[in-house]
XYZ file of C-alpha atoms in Angstrom:
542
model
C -25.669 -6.093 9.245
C -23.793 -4.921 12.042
C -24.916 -2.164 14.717
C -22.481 0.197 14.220
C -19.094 -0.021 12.535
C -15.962 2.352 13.488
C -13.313 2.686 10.596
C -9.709 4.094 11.453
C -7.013 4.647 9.839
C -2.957 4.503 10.549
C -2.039 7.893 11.475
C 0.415 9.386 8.696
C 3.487 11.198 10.013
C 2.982 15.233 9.093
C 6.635 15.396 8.109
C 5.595 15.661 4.137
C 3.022 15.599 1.870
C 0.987 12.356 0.819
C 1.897 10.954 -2.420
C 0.129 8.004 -4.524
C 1.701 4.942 -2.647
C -0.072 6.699 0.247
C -3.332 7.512 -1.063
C -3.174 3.511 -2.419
C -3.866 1.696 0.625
C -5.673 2.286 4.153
C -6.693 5.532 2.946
C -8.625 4.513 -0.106
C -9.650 1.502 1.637
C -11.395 3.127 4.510
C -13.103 5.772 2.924
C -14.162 2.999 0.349
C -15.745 1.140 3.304
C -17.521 4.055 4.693
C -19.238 4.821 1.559
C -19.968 1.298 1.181
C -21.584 1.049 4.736
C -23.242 4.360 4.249
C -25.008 3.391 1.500
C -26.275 0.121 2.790
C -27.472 2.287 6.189
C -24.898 0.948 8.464
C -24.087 3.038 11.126
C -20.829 3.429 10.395
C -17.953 6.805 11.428
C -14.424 7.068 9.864
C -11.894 9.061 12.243
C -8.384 9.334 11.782
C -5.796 11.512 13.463
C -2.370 13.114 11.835
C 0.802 11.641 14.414
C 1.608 15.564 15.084
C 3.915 14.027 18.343
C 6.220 11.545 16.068
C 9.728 12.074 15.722
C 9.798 12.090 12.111
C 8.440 15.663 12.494
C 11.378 17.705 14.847
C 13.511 15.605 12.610
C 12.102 17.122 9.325
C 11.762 20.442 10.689
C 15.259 20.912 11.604
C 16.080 19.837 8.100
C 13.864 22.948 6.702
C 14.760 24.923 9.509
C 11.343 24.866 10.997
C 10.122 24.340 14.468
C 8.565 21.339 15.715
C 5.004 22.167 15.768
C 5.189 24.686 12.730
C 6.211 21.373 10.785
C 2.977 19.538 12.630
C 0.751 22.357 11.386
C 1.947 22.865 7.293
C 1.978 19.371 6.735
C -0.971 18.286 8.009
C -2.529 21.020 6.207
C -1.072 19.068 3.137
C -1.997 16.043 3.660
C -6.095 17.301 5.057
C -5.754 19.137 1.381
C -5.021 16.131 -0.325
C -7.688 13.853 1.063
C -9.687 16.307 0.619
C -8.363 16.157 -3.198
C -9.208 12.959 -3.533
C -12.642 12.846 -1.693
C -10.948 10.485 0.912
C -10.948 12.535 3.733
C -12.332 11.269 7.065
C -15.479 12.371 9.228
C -13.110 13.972 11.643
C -9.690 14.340 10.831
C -8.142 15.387 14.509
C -5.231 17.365 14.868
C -3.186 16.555 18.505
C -1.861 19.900 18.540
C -5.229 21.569 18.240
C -7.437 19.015 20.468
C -6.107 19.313 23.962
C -8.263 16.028 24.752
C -5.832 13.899 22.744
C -3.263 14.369 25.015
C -5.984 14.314 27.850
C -6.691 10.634 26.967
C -3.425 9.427 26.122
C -2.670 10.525 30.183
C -5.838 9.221 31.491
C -5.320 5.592 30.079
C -1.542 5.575 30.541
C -2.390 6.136 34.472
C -5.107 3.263 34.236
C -2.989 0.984 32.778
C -0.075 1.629 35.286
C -2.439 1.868 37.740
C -3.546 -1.979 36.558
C 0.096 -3.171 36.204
C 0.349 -3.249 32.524
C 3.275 -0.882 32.598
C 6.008 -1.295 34.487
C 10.129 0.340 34.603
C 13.038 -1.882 33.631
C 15.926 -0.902 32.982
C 17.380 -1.412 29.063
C 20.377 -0.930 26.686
C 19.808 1.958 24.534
C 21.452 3.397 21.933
C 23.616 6.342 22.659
C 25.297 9.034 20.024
C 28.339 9.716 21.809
C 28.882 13.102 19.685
C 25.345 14.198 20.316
C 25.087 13.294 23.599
C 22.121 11.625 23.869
C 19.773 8.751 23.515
C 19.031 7.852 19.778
C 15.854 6.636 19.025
C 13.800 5.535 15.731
C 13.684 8.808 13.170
C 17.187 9.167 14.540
C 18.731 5.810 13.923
C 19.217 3.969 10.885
C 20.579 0.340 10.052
C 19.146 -3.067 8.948
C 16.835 -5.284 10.464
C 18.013 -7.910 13.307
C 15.380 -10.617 11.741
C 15.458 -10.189 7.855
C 18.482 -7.159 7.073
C 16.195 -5.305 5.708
C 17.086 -1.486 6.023
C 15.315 -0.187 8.722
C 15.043 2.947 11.491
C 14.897 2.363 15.167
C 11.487 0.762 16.105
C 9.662 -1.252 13.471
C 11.194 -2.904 10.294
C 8.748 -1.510 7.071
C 9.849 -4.778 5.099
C 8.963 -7.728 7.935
C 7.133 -5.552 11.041
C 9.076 -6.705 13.640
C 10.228 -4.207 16.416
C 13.430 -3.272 16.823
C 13.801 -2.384 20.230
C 15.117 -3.251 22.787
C 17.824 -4.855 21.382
C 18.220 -2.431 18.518
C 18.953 -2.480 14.582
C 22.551 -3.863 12.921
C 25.424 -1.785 11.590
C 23.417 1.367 13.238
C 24.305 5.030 12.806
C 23.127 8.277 13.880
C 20.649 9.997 11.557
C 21.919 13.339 12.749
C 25.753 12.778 12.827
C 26.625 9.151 11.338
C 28.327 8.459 14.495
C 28.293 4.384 15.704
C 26.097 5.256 18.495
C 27.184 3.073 21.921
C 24.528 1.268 24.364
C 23.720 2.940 27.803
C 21.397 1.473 30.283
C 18.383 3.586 30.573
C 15.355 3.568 32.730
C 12.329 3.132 30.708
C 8.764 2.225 31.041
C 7.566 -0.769 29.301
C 4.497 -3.234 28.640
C 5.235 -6.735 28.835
C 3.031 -8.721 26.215
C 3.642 -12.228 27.416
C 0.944 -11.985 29.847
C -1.404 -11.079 26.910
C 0.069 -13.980 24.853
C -3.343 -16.625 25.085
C -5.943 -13.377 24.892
C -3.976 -12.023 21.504
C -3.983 -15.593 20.345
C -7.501 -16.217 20.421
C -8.433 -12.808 19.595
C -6.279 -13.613 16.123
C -8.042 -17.080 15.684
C -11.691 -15.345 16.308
C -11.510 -12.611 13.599
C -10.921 -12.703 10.053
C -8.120 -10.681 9.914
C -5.835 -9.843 6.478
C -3.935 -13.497 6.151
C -0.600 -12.109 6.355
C -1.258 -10.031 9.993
C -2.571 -13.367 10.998
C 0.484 -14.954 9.933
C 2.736 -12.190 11.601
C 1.083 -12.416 14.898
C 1.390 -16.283 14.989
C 5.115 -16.328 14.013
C 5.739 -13.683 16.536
C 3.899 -15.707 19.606
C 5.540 -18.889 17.981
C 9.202 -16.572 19.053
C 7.494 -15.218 22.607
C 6.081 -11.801 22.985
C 8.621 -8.855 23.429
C 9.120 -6.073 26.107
C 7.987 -3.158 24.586
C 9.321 0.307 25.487
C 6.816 3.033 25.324
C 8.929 5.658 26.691
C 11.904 7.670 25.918
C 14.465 11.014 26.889
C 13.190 13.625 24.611
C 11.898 17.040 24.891
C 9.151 16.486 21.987
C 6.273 14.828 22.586
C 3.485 13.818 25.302
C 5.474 13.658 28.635
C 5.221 10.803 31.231
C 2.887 11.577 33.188
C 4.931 9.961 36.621
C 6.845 11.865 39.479
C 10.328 11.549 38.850
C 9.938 11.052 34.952
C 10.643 14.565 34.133
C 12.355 14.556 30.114
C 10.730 11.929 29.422
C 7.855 11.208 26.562
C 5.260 8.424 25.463
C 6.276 6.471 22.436
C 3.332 7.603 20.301
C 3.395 4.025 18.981
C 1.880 3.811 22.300
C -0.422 6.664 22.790
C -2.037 5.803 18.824
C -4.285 3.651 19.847
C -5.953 6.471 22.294
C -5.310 9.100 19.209
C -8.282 7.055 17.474
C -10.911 7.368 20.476
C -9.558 11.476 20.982
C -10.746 11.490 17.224
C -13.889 9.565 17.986
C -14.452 12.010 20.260
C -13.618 14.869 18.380
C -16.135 13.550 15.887
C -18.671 13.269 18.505
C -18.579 16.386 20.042
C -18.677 18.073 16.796
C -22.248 15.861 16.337
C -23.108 17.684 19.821
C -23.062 14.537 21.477
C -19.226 14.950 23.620
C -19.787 11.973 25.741
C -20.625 8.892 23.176
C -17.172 7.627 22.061
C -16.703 6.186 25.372
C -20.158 4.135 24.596
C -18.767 3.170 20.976
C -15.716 2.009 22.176
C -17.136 -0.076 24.830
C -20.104 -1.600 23.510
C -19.483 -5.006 22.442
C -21.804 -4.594 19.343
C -19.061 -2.115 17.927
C -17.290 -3.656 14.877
C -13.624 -1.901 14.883
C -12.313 -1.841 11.506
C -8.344 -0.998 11.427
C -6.802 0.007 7.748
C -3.044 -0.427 8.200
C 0.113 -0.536 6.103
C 1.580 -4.229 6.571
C 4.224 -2.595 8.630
C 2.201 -1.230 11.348
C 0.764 -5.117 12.572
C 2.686 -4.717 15.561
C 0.948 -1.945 17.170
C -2.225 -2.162 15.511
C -2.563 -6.214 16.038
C 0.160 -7.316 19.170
C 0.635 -3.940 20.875
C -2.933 -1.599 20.512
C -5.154 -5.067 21.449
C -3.017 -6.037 24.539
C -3.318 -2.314 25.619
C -7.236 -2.736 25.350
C -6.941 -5.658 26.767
C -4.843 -4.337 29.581
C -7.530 -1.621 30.124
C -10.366 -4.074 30.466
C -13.723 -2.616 29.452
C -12.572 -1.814 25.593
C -13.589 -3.155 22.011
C -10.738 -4.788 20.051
C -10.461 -4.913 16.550
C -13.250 -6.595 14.619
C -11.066 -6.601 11.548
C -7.427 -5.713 10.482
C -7.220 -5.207 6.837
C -3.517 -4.300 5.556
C -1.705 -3.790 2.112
C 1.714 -3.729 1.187
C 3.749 -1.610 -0.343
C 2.995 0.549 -4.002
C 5.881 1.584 -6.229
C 6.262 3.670 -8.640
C 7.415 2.432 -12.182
C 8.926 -0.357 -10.638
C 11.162 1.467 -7.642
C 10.120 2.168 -3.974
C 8.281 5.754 -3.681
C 11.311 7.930 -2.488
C 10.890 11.925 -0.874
C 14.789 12.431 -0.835
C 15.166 11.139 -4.294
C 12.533 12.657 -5.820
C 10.712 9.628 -7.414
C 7.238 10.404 -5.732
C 3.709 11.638 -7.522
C 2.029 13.962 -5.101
C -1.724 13.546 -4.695
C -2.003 17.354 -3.945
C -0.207 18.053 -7.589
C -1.767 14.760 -9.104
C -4.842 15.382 -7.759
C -5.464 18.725 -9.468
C -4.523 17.327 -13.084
C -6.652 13.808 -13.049
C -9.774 13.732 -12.336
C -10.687 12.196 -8.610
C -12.596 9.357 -9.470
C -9.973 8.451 -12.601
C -7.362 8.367 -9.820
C -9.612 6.061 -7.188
C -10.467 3.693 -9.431
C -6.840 3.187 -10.790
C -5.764 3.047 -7.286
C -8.224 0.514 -6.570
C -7.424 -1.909 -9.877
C -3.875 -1.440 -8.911
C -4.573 -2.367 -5.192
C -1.793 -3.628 -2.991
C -3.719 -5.246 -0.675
C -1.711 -8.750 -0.791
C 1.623 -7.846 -2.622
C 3.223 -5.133 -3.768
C 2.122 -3.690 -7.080
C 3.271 -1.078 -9.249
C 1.666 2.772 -10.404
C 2.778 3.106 -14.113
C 1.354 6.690 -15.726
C 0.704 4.245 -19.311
C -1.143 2.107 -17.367
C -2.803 4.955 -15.600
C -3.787 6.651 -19.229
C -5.047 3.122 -20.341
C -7.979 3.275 -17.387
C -8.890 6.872 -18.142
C -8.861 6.405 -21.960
C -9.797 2.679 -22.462
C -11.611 2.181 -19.808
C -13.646 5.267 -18.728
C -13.536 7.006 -21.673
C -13.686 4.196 -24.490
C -16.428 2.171 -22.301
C -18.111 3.654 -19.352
C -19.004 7.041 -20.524
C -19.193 6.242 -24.124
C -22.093 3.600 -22.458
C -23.605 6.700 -20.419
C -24.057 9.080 -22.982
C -25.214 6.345 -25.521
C -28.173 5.246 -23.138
C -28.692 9.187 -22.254
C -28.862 10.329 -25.667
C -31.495 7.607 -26.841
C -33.574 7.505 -24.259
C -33.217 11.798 -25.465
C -33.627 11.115 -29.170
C -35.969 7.679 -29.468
C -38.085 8.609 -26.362
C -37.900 12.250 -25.707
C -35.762 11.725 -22.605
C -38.192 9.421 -20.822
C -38.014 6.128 -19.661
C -40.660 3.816 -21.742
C -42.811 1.764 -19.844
C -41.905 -1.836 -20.062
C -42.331 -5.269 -18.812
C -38.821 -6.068 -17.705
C -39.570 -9.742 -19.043
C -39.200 -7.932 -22.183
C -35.538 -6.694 -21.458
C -32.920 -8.439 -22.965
C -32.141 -11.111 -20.544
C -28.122 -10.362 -20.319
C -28.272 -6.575 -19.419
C -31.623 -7.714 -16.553
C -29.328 -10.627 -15.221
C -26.368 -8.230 -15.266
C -28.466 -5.388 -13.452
C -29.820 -8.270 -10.889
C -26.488 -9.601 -9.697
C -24.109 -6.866 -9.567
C -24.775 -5.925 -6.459
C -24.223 -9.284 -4.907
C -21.325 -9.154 -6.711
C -19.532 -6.434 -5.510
C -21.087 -6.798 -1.433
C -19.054 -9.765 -1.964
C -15.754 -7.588 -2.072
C -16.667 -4.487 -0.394
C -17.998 -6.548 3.330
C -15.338 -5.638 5.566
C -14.666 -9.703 6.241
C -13.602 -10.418 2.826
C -12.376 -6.524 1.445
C -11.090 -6.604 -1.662
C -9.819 -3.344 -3.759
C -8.930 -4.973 -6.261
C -12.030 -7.714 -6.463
C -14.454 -4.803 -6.694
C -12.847 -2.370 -9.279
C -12.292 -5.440 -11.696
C -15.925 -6.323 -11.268
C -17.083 -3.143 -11.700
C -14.781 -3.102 -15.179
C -16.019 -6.397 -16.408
C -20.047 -5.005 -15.679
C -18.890 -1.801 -17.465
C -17.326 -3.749 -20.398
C -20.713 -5.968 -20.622
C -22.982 -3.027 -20.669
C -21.046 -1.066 -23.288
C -20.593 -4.388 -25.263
C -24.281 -5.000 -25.167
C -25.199 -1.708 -26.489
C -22.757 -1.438 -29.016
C -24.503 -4.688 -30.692
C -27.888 -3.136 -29.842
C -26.817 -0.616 -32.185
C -25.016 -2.427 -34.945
C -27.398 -4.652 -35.639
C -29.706 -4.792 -38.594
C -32.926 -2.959 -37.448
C -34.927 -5.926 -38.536
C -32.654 -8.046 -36.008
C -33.109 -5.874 -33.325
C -34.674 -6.762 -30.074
C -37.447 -4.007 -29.089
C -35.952 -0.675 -28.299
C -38.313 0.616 -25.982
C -37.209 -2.708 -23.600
C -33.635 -2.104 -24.516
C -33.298 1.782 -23.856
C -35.206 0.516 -20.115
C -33.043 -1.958 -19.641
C -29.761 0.150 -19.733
C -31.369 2.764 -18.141
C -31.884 0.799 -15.359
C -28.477 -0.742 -15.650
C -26.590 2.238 -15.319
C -28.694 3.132 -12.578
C -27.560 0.056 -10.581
C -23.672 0.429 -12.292
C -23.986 3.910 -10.837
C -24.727 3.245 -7.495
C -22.689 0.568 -7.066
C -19.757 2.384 -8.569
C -20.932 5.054 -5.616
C -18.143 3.784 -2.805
C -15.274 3.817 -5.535
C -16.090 6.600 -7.621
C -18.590 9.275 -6.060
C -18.334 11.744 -8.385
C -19.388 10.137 -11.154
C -22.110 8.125 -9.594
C -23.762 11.214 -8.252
C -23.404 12.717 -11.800
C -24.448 9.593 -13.458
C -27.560 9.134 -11.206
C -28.528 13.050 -12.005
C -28.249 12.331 -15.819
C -31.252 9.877 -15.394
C -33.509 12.162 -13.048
C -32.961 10.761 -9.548
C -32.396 12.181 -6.666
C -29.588 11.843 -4.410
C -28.753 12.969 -0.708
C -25.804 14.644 0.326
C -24.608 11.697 1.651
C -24.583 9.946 -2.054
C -26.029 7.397 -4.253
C -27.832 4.425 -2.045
C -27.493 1.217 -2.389
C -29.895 -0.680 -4.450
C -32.305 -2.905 -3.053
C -33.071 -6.446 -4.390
C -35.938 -6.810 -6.031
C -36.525 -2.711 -6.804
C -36.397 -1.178 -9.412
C -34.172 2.029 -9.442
C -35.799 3.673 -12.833
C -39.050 3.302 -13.492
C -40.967 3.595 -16.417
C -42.032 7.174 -17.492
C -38.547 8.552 -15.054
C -37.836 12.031 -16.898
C -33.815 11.607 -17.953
C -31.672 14.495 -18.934
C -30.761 14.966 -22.714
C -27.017 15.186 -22.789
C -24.528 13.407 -20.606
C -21.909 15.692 -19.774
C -18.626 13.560 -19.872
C -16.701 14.150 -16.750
C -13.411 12.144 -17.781
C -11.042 13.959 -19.776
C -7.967 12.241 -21.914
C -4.676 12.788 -21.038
């Protein structure tokens, strides 16, 4: 097991609220891992940050008449409310507006790198709106993609995650005005990456990245490694911190990677120990752990590594684990057109664990997949309804009614051999999926369905069957005991409500932190373990 493990994730923009494509993929995978680690006793910390200095957000808050940082501050109220929602939220969720040390560090490592030659100025075409006099820049340009056509904004294509600048998008158009905007020259700082071009390469080869970042990275050195321009005229943002650079801001597609150690430290500080994330994020024993849309490779796998690189004395990421996109009854999740589900709204209708494990079955970790509300209904109902709690309170209410709500004391040689194998291996089973080299969403919700499915399938027979054919009930009422013991805490990382409920039904204990991870070779219940004497179901149907 590793040392320590840090978990980010991409920083959302606070121009909205987050809706179920959200929620769907680095969210749900790193809180996922965190649990997972925490209940194996990894040290492990999950910070993430809310991009309060994008310009998605003046954008958006001129649209609802807002100021900048009034925008900033509802919306990532929203979206802290929703991962709160859906028990998702991060150790330390940093706002840059609120922590003055985000902008601190952004300054202090900008300087180090210029200082060390990584940045440099070079002059560029830029697009220009001629009607609103001035430079035009991501939020506030829209065309297709120069490499696939794809419709895209200014800086990095969501369908193939290659950057747009510097030499800009097709068919472009102001956002603001739909002017044709021109090209001007304009001074601009940049990072070249072709100096980083063997490093990133071997840092690719040496880490088992998500195959389709890999793939990305190695098409894009197989084209030669872009100029990248991290700074641009605007009066929003984190300004250059230069002589003679006055109206000018950092890209924060530059300054993110630095938004994830001012939330480190955030998180630190808050554990009263203010200095440590500089030890974290230099120790080579560190595994960083980056959850990512597909469309964010670039900076989290070309641009954030060279910049660590560039800085000299900084981890790199251990692992980059993306997903693609998640629609919504078969169309792309759209704000302006009103085809979006709202975790805040969802969130407070469907139970939390009903709408992490759907998330997870429906996982689009290698290619996009689709939320349909039937589907949805069909793992509430079928699934935790029909089997897994149907299984709980069957193994709670005859362990209640056959053995006055204690576990009998049995050989486990005696347990019938299908529910002891299924209780031995499960947890190798899902480890397998939930180890950050070989994550899988998707791998461990359907095992967790198939043990479910066994275990209520088991039972059911149990029950059916002649008494006279029935194995001995004292070792089968042990047996599932001790099975949904183990479903429960492996279930603990996907669905933590339940698990914690679950594990209370049966007596044990559990610390604040949630269900542990089961040992091999221990048993979870043992014999004469007082149970309770009704489950409560926690799953309601639709």
């Amino acid at each position: 097991m590793p040392r320590n493990v840090l978990i980010t994730c991409a920083p959302p923009n606070p121009n909205g609220d987050l809706h179920l494509g959200h929620l769907s993929g680095p969210f749900m995978g790193a809180d996922v891992l965190r649990r997972y680690l925490g209940a194996r006793g990894v040290p492990v910390s999950y910070v993430a940050y809310t991009d309060d200095h994008s310009c998605y957000v003046p954008r958006r808050g001129a649209e609802l008449g807002w100021d900048a940082r009034t925008t900033a501050f509802r919306y990532t109220g929203r979206i802290e409310q929703t991962l709160a929602l859906a028990g998702m939220l991060p150790d330390t969720y940093e706002h840059p507006h609120r922590e003055p040390l985000h902008d601190e560090l952004v300054r202090e490592h900008f300087l180090r790198l210029w200082d060390n030659g990584v940045i440099r100025e070079q002059e560029l075409p830029t697009p220009y709106c001629p009607d609103c006099d001035r430079f035009v820049y991501e939020a506030y340009i829209r065309g297709r993609c120069r490499f696939c056509s794809a419709p895209s904004d200014g800086t990095y294509c969501e369908e193939c995650g290659y950057p747009q600048e510097p030499g800009g998008v097709v068919d472009a158009h102001c956002v603001t005005c739909g002017t044709t905007p021109e090209t001007r020259t304009a001074n601009r700082l940049v990072v070249p990456l072709e100096p980083f071009a063997e490093r990133l390469a071997a840092l690719c080869a040496d880490n088992p990245w998500r195959q389709r970042v890999i793939d990305f990275c190695t098409e894009m050195a197989a084209h030669g490694l872009p100029v990248v321009p991290i700074s641009r005229e605007h009066d929003y943002g984190i300004s250059v911190p230069l002589d003679g650079w006055e109206g000018h801001i950092l890209d924060t597609w530059f300054c993110g990677i630095f938004g994830y150690m001012a939330a480190t430290a955030a998180h630190d500080k808050a554990l009263g120990r203010p200095d440590a994330w500089r030890r974290t994020w230099q120790d080579p024993e560190t595994e960083l752990v980056n959850f990512i849309g597909f469309d964010c490779s670039f900076s989290h796998a070309v641009l954030w590594p060279a910049l660590l690189l560039g800085l000299g004395d900084y981890i790199t990421p251990k692992y980059v684990i993306s997903n693609e996109f998640y629609t919504l009854e078969g169309d792309k999740f759209s704000t302006s057109r009103g085809h979006a589900i709202w975790g805040s709204d969802f969130l407070r209708e469907a139970p939390s664990d009903a709408v992490r494990l759907h998330l997870c079955l429906t996982s689009p970790e290698r290619g996009k997949t689709d939320f349909r509300m039937a589907d949805f209904d069909r793992t509430v109902n079928t699934l935790l309804v029909g089997r897994l709690e149907d299984w709980a309170a069957s193994v709670v209410e005859l362990l209640a009614k056959e053995h006055g709500g204690v576990v009998p004391e049995t050989d486990q040689d005696h347990w019938p051999a299908a529910v002891r194998d299924l209780a031995e291996r499960l947890p190798a089973d899902l480890e397998r999926h939930l180890e950050p080299g070989s994550f899988s969403l998707q791998g461990a919700a359907a095992g967790l369905a198939e043990a479910v499915e066994l275990a209520s399938g088991a039972l059911r027979r149990f029950q059916e069957a002649p008494a006279t054919d029935r194995p001995d009930p004292a070792a089968v009422a042990a047996a599932h005991a001790e099975l949904l013991a183990v479903v429960a805490a492996v279930a603990s990382p996907l669905m933590p409500v339940w698990s914690r409920h679950a594990w209370r039904q049966l007596g044990l204990a559990d610390g604040f932190d949630g269900v542990g991870w089961p040992a091999r070779g221990r048993r979870l219940v043992p014999g004469g373990q007082r149970t309770g004497q009704e489950y409560r179901r926690l799953f309601q149907t639709r």
